[in-house]
PDB file of C-alpha atoms in Angstrom:
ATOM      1  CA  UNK A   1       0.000   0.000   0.000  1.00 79.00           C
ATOM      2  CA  UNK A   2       1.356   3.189  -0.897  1.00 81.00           C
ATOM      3  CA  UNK A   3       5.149   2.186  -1.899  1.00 82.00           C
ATOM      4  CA  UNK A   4       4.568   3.280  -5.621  1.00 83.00           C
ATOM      5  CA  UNK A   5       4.038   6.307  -4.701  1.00 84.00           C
ATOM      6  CA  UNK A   6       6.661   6.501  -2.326  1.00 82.00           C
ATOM      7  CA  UNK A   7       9.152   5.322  -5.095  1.00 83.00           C
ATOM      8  CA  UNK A   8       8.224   8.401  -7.110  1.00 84.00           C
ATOM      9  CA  UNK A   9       7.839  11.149  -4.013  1.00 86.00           C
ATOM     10  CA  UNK A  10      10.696   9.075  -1.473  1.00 85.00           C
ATOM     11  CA  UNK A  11      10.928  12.477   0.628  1.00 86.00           C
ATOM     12  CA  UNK A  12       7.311  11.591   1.953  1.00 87.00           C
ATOM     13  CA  UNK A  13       8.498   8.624   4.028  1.00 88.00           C
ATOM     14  CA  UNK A  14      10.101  10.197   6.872  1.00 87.00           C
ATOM     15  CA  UNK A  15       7.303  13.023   6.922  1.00 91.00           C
ATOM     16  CA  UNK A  16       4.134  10.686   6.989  1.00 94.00           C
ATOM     17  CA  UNK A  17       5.616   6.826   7.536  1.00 92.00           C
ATOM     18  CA  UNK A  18       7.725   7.146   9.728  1.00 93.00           C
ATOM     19  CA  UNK A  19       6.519   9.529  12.500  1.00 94.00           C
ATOM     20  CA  UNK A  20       3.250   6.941  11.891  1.00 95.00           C
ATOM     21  CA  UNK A  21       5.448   4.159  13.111  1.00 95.00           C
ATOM     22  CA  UNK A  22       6.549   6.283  16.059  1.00 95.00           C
ATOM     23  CA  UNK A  23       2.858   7.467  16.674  1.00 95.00           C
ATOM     24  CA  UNK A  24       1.494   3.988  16.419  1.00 95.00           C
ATOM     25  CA  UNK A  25       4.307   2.336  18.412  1.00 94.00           C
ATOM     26  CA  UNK A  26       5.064  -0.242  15.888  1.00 94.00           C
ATOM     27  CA  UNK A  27       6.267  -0.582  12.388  1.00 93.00           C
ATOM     28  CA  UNK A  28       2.782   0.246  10.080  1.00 94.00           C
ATOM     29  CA  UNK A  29       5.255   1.205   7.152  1.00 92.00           C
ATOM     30  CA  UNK A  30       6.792  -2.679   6.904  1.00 92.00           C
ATOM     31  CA  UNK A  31       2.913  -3.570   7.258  1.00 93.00           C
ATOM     32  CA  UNK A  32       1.846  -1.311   4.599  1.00 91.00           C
ATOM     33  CA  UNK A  33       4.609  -1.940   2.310  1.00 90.00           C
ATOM     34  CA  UNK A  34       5.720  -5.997   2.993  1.00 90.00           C
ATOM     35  CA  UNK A  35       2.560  -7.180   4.428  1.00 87.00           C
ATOM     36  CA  UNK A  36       1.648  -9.812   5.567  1.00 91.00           C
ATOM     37  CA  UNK A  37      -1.289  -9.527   4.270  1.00 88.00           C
ATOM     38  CA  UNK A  38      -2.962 -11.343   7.585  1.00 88.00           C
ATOM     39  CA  UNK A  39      -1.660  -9.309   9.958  1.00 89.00           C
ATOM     40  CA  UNK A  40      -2.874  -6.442   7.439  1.00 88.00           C
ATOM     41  CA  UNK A  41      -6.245  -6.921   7.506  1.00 88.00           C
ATOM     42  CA  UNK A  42      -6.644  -6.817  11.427  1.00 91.00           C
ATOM     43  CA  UNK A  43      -8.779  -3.722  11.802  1.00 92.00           C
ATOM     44  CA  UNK A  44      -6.659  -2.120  13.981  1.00 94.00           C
ATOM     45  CA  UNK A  45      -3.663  -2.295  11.518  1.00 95.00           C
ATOM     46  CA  UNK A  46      -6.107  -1.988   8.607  1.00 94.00           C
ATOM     47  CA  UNK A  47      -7.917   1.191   9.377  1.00 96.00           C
ATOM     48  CA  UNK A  48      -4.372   3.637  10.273  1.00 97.00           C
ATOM     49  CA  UNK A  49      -3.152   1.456   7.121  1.00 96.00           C
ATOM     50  CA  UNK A  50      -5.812   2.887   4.875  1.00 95.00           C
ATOM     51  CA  UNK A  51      -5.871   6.343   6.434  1.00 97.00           C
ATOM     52  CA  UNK A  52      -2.155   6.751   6.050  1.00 96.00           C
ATOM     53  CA  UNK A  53      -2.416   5.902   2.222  1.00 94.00           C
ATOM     54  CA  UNK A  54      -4.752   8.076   1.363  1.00 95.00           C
ATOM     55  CA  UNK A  55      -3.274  11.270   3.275  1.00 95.00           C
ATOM     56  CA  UNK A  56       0.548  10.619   1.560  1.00 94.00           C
ATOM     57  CA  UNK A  57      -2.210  10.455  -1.768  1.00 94.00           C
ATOM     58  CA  UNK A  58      -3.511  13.493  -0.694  1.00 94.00           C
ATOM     59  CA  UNK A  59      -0.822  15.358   0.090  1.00 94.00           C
ATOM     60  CA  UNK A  60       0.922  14.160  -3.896  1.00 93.00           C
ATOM     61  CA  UNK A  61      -2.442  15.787  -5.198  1.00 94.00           C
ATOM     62  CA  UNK A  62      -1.629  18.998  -3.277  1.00 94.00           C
ATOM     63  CA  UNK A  63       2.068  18.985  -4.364  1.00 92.00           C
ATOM     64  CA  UNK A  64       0.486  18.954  -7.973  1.00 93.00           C
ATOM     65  CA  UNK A  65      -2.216  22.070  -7.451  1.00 93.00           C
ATOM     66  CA  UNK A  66      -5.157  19.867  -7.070  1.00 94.00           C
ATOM     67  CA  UNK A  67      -7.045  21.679  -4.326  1.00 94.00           C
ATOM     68  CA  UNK A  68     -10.728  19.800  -3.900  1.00 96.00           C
ATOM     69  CA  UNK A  69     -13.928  22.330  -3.964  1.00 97.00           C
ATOM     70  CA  UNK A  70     -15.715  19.565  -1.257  1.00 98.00           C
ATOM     71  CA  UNK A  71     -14.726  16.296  -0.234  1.00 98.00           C
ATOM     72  CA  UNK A  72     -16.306  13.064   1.588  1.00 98.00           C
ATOM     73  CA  UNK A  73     -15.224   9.865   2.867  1.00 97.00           C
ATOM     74  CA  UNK A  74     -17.230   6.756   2.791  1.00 97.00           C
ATOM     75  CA  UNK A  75     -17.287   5.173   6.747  1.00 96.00           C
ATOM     76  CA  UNK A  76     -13.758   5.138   7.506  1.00 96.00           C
ATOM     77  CA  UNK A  77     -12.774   7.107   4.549  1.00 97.00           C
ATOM     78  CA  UNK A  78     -14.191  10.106   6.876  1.00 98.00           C
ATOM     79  CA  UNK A  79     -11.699  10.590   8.922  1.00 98.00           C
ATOM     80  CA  UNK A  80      -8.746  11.367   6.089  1.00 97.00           C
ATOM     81  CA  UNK A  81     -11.722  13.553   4.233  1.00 98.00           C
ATOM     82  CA  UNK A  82     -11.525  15.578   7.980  1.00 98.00           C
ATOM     83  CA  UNK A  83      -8.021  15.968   7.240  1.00 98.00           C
ATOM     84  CA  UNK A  84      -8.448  17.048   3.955  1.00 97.00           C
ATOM     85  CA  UNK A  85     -10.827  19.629   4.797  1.00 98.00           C
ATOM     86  CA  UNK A  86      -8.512  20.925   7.794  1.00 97.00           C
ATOM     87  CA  UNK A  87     -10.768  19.546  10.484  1.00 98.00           C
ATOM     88  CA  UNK A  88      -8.589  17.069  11.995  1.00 98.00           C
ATOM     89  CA  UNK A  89      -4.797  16.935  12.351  1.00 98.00           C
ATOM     90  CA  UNK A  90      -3.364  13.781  10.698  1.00 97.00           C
ATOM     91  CA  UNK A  91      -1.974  12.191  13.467  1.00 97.00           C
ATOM     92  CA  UNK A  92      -5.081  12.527  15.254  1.00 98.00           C
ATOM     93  CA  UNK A  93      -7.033  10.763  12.892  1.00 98.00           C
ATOM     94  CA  UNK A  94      -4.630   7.957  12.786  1.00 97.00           C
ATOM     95  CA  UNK A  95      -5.112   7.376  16.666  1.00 97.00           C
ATOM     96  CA  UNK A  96      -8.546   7.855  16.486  1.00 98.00           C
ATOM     97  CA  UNK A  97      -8.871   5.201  14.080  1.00 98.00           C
ATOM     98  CA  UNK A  98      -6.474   2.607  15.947  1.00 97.00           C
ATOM     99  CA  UNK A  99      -8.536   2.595  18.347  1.00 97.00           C
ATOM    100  CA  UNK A 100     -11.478   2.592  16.680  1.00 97.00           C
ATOM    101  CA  UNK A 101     -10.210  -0.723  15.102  1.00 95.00           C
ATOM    102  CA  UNK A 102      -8.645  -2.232  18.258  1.00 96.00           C
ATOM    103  CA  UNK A 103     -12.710  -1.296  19.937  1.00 96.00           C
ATOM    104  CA  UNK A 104     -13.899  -3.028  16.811  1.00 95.00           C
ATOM    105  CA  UNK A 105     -11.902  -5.990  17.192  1.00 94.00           C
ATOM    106  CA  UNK A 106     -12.971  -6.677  20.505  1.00 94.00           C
ATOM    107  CA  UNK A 107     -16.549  -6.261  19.931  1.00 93.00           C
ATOM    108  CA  UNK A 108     -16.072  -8.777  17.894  1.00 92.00           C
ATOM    109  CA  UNK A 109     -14.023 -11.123  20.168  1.00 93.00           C
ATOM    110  CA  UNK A 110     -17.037 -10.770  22.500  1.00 93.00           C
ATOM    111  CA  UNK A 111     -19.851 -11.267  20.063  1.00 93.00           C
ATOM    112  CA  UNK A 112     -18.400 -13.119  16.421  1.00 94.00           C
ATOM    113  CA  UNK A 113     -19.712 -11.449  13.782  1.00 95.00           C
ATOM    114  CA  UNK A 114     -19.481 -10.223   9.948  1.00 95.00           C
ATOM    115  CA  UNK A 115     -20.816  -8.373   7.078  1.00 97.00           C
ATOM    116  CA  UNK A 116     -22.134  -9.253   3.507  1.00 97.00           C
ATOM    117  CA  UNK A 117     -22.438  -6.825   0.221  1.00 97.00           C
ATOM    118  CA  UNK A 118     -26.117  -7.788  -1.352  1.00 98.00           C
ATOM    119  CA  UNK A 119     -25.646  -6.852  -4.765  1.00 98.00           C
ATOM    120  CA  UNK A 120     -28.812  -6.596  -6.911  1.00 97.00           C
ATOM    121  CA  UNK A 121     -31.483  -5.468  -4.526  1.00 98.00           C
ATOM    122  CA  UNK A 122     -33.013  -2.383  -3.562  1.00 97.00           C
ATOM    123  CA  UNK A 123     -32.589  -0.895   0.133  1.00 98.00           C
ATOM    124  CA  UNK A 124     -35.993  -1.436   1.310  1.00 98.00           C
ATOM    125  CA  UNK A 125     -36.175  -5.392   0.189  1.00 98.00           C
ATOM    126  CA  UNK A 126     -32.956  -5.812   1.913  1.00 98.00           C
ATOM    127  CA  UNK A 127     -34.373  -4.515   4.972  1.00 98.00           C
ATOM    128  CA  UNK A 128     -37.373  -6.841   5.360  1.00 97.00           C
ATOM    129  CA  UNK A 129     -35.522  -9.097   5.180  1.00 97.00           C
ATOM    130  CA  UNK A 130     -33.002  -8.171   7.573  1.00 98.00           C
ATOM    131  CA  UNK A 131     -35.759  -8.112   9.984  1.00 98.00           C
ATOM    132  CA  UNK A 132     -36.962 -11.834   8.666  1.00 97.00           C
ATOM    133  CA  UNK A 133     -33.678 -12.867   9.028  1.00 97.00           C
ATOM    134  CA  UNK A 134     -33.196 -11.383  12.509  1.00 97.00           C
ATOM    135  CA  UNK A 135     -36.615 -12.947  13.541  1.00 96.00           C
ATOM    136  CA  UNK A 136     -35.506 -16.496  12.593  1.00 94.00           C
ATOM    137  CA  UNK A 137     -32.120 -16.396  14.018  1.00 94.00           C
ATOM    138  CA  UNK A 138     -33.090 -14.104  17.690  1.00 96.00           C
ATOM    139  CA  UNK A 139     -29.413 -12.470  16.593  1.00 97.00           C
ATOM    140  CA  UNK A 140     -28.340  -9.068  15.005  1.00 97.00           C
ATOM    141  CA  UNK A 141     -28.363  -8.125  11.073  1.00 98.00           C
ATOM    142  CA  UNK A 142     -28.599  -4.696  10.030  1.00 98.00           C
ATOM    143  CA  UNK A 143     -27.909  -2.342   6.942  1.00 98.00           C
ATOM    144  CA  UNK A 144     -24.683  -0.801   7.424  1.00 98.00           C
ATOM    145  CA  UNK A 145     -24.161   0.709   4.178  1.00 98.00           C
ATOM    146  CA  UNK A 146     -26.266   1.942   1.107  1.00 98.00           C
ATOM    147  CA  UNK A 147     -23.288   1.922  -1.217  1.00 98.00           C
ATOM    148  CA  UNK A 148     -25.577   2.705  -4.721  1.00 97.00           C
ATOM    149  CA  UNK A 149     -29.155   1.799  -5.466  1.00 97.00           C
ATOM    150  CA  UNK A 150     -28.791  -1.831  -5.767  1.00 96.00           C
ATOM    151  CA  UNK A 151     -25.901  -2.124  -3.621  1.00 97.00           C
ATOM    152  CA  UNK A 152     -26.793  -2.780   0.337  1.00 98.00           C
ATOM    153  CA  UNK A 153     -23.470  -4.119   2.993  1.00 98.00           C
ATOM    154  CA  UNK A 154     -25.222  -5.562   5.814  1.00 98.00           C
ATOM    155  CA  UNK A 155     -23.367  -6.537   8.890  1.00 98.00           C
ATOM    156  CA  UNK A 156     -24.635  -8.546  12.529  1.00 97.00           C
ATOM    157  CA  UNK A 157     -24.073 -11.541  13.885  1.00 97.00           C
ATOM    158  CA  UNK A 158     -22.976 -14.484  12.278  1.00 95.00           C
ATOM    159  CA  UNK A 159     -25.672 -16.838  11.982  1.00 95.00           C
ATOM    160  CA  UNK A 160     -28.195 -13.794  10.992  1.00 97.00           C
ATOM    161  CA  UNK A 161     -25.402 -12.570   8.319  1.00 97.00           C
ATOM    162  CA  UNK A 162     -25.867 -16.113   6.926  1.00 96.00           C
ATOM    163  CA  UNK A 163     -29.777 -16.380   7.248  1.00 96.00           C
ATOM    164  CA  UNK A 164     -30.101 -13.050   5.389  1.00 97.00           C
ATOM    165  CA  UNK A 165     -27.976 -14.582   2.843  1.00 96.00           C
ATOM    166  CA  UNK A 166     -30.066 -16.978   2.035  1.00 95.00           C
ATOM    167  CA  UNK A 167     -33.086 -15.056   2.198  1.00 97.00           C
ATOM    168  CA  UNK A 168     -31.694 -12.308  -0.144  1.00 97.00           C
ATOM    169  CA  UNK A 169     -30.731 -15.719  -3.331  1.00 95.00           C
ATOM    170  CA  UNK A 170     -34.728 -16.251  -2.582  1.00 95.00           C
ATOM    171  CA  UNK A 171     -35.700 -12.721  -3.048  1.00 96.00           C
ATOM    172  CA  UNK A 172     -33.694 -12.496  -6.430  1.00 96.00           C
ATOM    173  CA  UNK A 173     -30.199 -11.124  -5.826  1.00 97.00           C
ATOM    174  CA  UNK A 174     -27.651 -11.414  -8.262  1.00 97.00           C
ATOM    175  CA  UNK A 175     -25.164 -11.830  -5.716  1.00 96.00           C
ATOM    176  CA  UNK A 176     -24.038 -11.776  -1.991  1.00 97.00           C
ATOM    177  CA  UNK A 177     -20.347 -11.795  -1.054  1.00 96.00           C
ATOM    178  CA  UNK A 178     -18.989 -12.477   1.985  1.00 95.00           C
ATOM    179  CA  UNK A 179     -16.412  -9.423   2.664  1.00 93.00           C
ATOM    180  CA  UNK A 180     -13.184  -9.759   4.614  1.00 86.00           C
ATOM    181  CA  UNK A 181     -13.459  -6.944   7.285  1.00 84.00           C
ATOM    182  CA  UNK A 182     -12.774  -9.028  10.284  1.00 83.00           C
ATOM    183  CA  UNK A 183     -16.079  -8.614  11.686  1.00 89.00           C
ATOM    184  CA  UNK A 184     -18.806  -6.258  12.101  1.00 94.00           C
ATOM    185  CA  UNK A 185     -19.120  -2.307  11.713  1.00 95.00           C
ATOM    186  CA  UNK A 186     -21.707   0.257  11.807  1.00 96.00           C
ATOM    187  CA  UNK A 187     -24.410  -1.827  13.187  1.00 95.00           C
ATOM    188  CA  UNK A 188     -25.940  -1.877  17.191  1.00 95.00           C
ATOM    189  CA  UNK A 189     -23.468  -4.735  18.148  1.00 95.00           C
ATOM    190  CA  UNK A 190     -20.809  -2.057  18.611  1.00 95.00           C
ATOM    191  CA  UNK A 191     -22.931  -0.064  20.829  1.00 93.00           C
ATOM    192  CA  UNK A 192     -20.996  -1.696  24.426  1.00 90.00           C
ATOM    193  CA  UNK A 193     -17.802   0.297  23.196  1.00 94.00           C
ATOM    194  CA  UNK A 194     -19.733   3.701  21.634  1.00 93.00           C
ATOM    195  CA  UNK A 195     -19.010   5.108  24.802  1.00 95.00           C
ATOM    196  CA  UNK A 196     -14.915   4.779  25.038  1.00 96.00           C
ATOM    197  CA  UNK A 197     -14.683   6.216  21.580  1.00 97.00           C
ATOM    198  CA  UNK A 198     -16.970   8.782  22.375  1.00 96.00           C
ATOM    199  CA  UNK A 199     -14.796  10.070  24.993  1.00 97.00           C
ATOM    200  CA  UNK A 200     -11.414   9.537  22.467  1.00 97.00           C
ATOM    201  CA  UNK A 201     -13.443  12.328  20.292  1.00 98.00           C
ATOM    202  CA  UNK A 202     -13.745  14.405  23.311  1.00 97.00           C
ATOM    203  CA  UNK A 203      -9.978  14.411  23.862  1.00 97.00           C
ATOM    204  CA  UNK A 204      -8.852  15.447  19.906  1.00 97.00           C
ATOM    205  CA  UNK A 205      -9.528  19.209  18.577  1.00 98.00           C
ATOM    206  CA  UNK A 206     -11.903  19.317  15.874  1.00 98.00           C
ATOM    207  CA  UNK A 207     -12.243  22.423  13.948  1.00 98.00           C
ATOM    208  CA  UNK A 208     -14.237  24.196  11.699  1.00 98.00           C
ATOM    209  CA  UNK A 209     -13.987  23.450   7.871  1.00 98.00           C
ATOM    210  CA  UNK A 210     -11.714  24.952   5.456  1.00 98.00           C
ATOM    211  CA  UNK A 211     -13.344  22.728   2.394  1.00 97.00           C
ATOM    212  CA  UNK A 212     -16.879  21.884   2.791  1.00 98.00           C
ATOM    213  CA  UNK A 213     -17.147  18.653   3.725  1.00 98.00           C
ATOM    214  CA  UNK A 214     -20.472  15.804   3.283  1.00 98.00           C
ATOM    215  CA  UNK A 215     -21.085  13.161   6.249  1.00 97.00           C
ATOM    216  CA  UNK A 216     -21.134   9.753   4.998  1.00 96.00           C
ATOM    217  CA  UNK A 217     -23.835   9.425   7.843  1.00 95.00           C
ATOM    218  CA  UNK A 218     -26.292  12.357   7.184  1.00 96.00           C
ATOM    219  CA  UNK A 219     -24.959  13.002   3.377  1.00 97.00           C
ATOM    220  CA  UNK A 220     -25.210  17.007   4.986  1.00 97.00           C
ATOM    221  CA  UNK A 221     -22.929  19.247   4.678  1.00 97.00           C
ATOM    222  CA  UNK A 222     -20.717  18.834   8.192  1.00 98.00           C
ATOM    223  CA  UNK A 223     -21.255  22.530   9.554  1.00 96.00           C
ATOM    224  CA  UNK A 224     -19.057  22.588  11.916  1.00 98.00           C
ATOM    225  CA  UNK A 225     -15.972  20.823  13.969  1.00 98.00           C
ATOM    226  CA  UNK A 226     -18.843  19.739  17.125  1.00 98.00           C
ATOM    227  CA  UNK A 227     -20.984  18.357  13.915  1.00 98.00           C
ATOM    228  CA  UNK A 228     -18.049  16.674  12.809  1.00 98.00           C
ATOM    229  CA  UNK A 229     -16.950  14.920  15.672  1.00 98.00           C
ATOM    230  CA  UNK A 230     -20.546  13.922  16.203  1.00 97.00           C
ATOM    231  CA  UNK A 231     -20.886  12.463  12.926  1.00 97.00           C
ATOM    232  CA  UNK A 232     -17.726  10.268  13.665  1.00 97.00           C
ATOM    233  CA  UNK A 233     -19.884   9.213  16.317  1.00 96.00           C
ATOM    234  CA  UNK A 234     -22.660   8.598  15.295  1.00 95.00           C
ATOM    235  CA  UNK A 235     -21.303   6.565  11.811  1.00 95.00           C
ATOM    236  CA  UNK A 236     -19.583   4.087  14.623  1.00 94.00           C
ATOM    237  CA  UNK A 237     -22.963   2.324  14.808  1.00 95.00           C
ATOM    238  CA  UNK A 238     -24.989   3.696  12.678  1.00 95.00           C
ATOM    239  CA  UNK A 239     -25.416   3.100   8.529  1.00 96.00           C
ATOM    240  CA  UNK A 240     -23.014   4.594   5.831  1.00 98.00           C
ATOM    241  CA  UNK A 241     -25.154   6.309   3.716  1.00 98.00           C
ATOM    242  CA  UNK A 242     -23.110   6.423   0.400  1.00 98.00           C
ATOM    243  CA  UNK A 243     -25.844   6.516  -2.054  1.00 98.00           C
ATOM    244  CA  UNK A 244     -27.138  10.306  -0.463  1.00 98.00           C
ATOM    245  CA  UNK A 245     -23.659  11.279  -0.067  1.00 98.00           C
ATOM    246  CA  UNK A 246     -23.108  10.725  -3.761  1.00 98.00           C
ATOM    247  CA  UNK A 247     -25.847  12.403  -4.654  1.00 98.00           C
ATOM    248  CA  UNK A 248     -25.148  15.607  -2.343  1.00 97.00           C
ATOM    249  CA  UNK A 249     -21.848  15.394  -4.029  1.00 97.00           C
ATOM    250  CA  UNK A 250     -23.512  15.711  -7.446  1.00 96.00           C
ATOM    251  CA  UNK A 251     -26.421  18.539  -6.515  1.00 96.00           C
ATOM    252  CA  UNK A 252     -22.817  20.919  -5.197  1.00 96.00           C
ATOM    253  CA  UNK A 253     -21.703  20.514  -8.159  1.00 95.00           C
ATOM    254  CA  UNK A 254     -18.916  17.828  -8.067  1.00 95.00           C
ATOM    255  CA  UNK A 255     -18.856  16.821 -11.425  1.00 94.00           C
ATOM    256  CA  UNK A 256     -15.288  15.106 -11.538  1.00 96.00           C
ATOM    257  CA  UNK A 257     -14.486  13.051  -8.516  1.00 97.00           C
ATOM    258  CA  UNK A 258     -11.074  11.730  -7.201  1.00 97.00           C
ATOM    259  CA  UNK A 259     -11.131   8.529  -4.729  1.00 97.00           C
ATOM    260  CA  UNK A 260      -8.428  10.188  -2.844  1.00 96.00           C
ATOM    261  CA  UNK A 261      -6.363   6.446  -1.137  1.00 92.00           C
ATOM    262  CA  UNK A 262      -5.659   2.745  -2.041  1.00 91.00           C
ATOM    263  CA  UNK A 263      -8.874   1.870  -3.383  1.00 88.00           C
ATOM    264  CA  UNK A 264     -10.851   1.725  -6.587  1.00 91.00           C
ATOM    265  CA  UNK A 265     -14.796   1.138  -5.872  1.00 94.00           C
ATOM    266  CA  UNK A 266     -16.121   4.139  -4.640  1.00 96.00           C
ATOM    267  CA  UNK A 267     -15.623   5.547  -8.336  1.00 95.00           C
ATOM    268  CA  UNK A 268     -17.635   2.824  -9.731  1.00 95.00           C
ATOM    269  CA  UNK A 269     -20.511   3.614  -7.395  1.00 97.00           C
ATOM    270  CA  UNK A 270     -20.741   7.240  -8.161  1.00 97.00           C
ATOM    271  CA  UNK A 271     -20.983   6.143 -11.934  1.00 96.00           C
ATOM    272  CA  UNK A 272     -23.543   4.070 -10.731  1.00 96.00           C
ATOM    273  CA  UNK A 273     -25.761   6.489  -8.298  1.00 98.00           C
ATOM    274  CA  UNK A 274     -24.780  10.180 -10.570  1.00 97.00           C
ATOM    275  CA  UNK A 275     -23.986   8.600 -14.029  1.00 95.00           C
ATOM    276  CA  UNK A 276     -21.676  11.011 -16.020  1.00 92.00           C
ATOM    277  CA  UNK A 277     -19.172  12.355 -13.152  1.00 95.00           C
ATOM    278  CA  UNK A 278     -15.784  11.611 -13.900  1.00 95.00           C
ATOM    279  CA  UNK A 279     -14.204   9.779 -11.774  1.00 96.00           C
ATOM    280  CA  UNK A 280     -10.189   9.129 -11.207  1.00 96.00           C
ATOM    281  CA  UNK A 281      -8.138   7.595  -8.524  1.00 95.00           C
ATOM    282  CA  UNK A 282      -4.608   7.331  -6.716  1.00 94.00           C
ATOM    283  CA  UNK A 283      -4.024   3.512  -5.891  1.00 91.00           C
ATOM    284  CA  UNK A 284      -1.310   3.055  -7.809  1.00 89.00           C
ATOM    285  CA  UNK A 285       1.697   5.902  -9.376  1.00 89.00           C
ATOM    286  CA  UNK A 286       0.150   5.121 -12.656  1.00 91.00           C
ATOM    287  CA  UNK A 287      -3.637   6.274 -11.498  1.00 93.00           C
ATOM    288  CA  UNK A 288      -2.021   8.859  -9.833  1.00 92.00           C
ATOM    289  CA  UNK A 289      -0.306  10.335 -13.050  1.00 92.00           C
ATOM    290  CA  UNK A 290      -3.360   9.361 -15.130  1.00 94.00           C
ATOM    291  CA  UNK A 291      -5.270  11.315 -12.340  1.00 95.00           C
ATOM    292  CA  UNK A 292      -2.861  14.662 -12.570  1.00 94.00           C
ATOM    293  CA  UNK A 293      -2.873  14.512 -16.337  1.00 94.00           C
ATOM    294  CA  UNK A 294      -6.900  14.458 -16.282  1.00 93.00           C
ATOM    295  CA  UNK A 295      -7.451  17.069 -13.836  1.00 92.00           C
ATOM    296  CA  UNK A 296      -4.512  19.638 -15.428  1.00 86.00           C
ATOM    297  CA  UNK A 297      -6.600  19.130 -19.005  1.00 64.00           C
TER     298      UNK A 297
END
């Protein structure tokens, strides 16, 4: 993650990798750049991992004159928009979100659980049967994110993940995928360790704006640094409401996005939910150059 880049731009190690390493107490550069990929996808490796990759992305972007008119981050993708927009230091967002993994981690250690992307189904149909599947099982499944129109993560318990799956194949879907997060986010099984990250966003400064910025919760304009810190909040169990978000994005105006980070699907959404943005990305030096060449045109 992120070592093409460095390659091209080497003088961003020391300024962003390694005072992470020092921040973080342990080496997330080797992680990021060698793997292995197992101990990578723990969430509370995964989550500074990702943040850290897309604010070295971000700050390429800026080196190049590409100044965003409004940004947004989908769920975790939140907290480096924040940066972006001036709202949140850097290094505060990557503590925030170590802990908000290692909290994660051991909801899940207490109560297993896991999330599933329902592709080909509309919001409300996946949540009947959410509540079906909840009914037959006495356990938690929930939406946690409205990615496009036909595109619905939910996330709960184990056995109610997998009697939603099968209730979804009966109800037509075109396909369910099990996804690799390590267990389950932004759903009411997190709510025993709301409280200890609630009082982590009491401890971090959180300012007004500089760039307008759109919750991923509300898909409103965050007014202020207190909005923003509640939305960071409130996201931790609540749904990810990409679809709105997109479409915000679309009625301000955005008409060419950039997926700012190491990943490449939250382009293909907005294609989906706002079709003729433009949308480019930084996961790799070539995307990155592709990006810089598209925006300077």
């Amino acid at each position: 993650m992120g070592l093409d880049l460095l390659r091209r731009w080497p003088g961003l190690t020391e300024k962003y990798y390694r005072r992470a390493d020092e921040v973080l107490g342990f080496e997330l550069s080797r992680l990021c750049w060698q793997g292995p990929a197992q101990e990578l996808r723990q969430m509370p490796v995964t989550q500074p991992a990702v943040v850290l990759t897309s604010v070295v992305a971000h700050e390429v972007l800026h080196a190049h004159g590409v100044v965003p008119d409004i940004v947004a981050g989908h769920s975790l993708g939140e907290f480096s928009a924040l940066v972006c927009a001036g709202v949140l230091d850097w290094v505060d967002a990557l503590r925030l979100v170590r802990l908000r993994g290692e909290l994660m981690m051991a909801a899940n250690q207490r109560v297993p659980g896991k999330m599933a992307a329902v592709v080909g189904l509309d919001l409300a149909t996946v949540e009947e049967m959410c509540a079906k599947a909840a009914a037959a099982s006495g356990e938690v499944v929930e939406v946690a994110n409205h990615n496009d129109f036909t595109q619905v993560v939910v996330s709960g318990q184990t056995a109610a993940v997998d009697a939603l799956a099968g209730l979804v194949w009966q109800a037509g879907a075109d396909r369910v995928v099990m996804l690799e997060i390590g267990g389950a986010a932004h759903c009411t099984l997190l709510g025993g360790v709301e409280d200890e990250f609630a009082a982590a966003l009491e401890d971090v400064e959180f300012r007004d704006p500089v760039i307008p910025v759109v919750s991923s919760f509300s898909a409103a304009p965050v007014a202020s640094g207190a909005d923003a810190r509640d939305c960071l909040l409130r996201q931790f169990t609540g749904r990810v409401n990409w679809t709105g978000t997109a479409l915000r994005l679309a009625a301000e105006g955005a008409g060419r996005l950039v997926e700012v980070g190491p990943g490449k699907v939250l382009g293909g959404l907005c294609r989906r939910i706002t079709p003729g943005v433009t949308a480019y990305r930084t996961d790799s030096e070539e995307q990155t150059a592709l990006t810089l060449a598209g925006l300077a045109g």
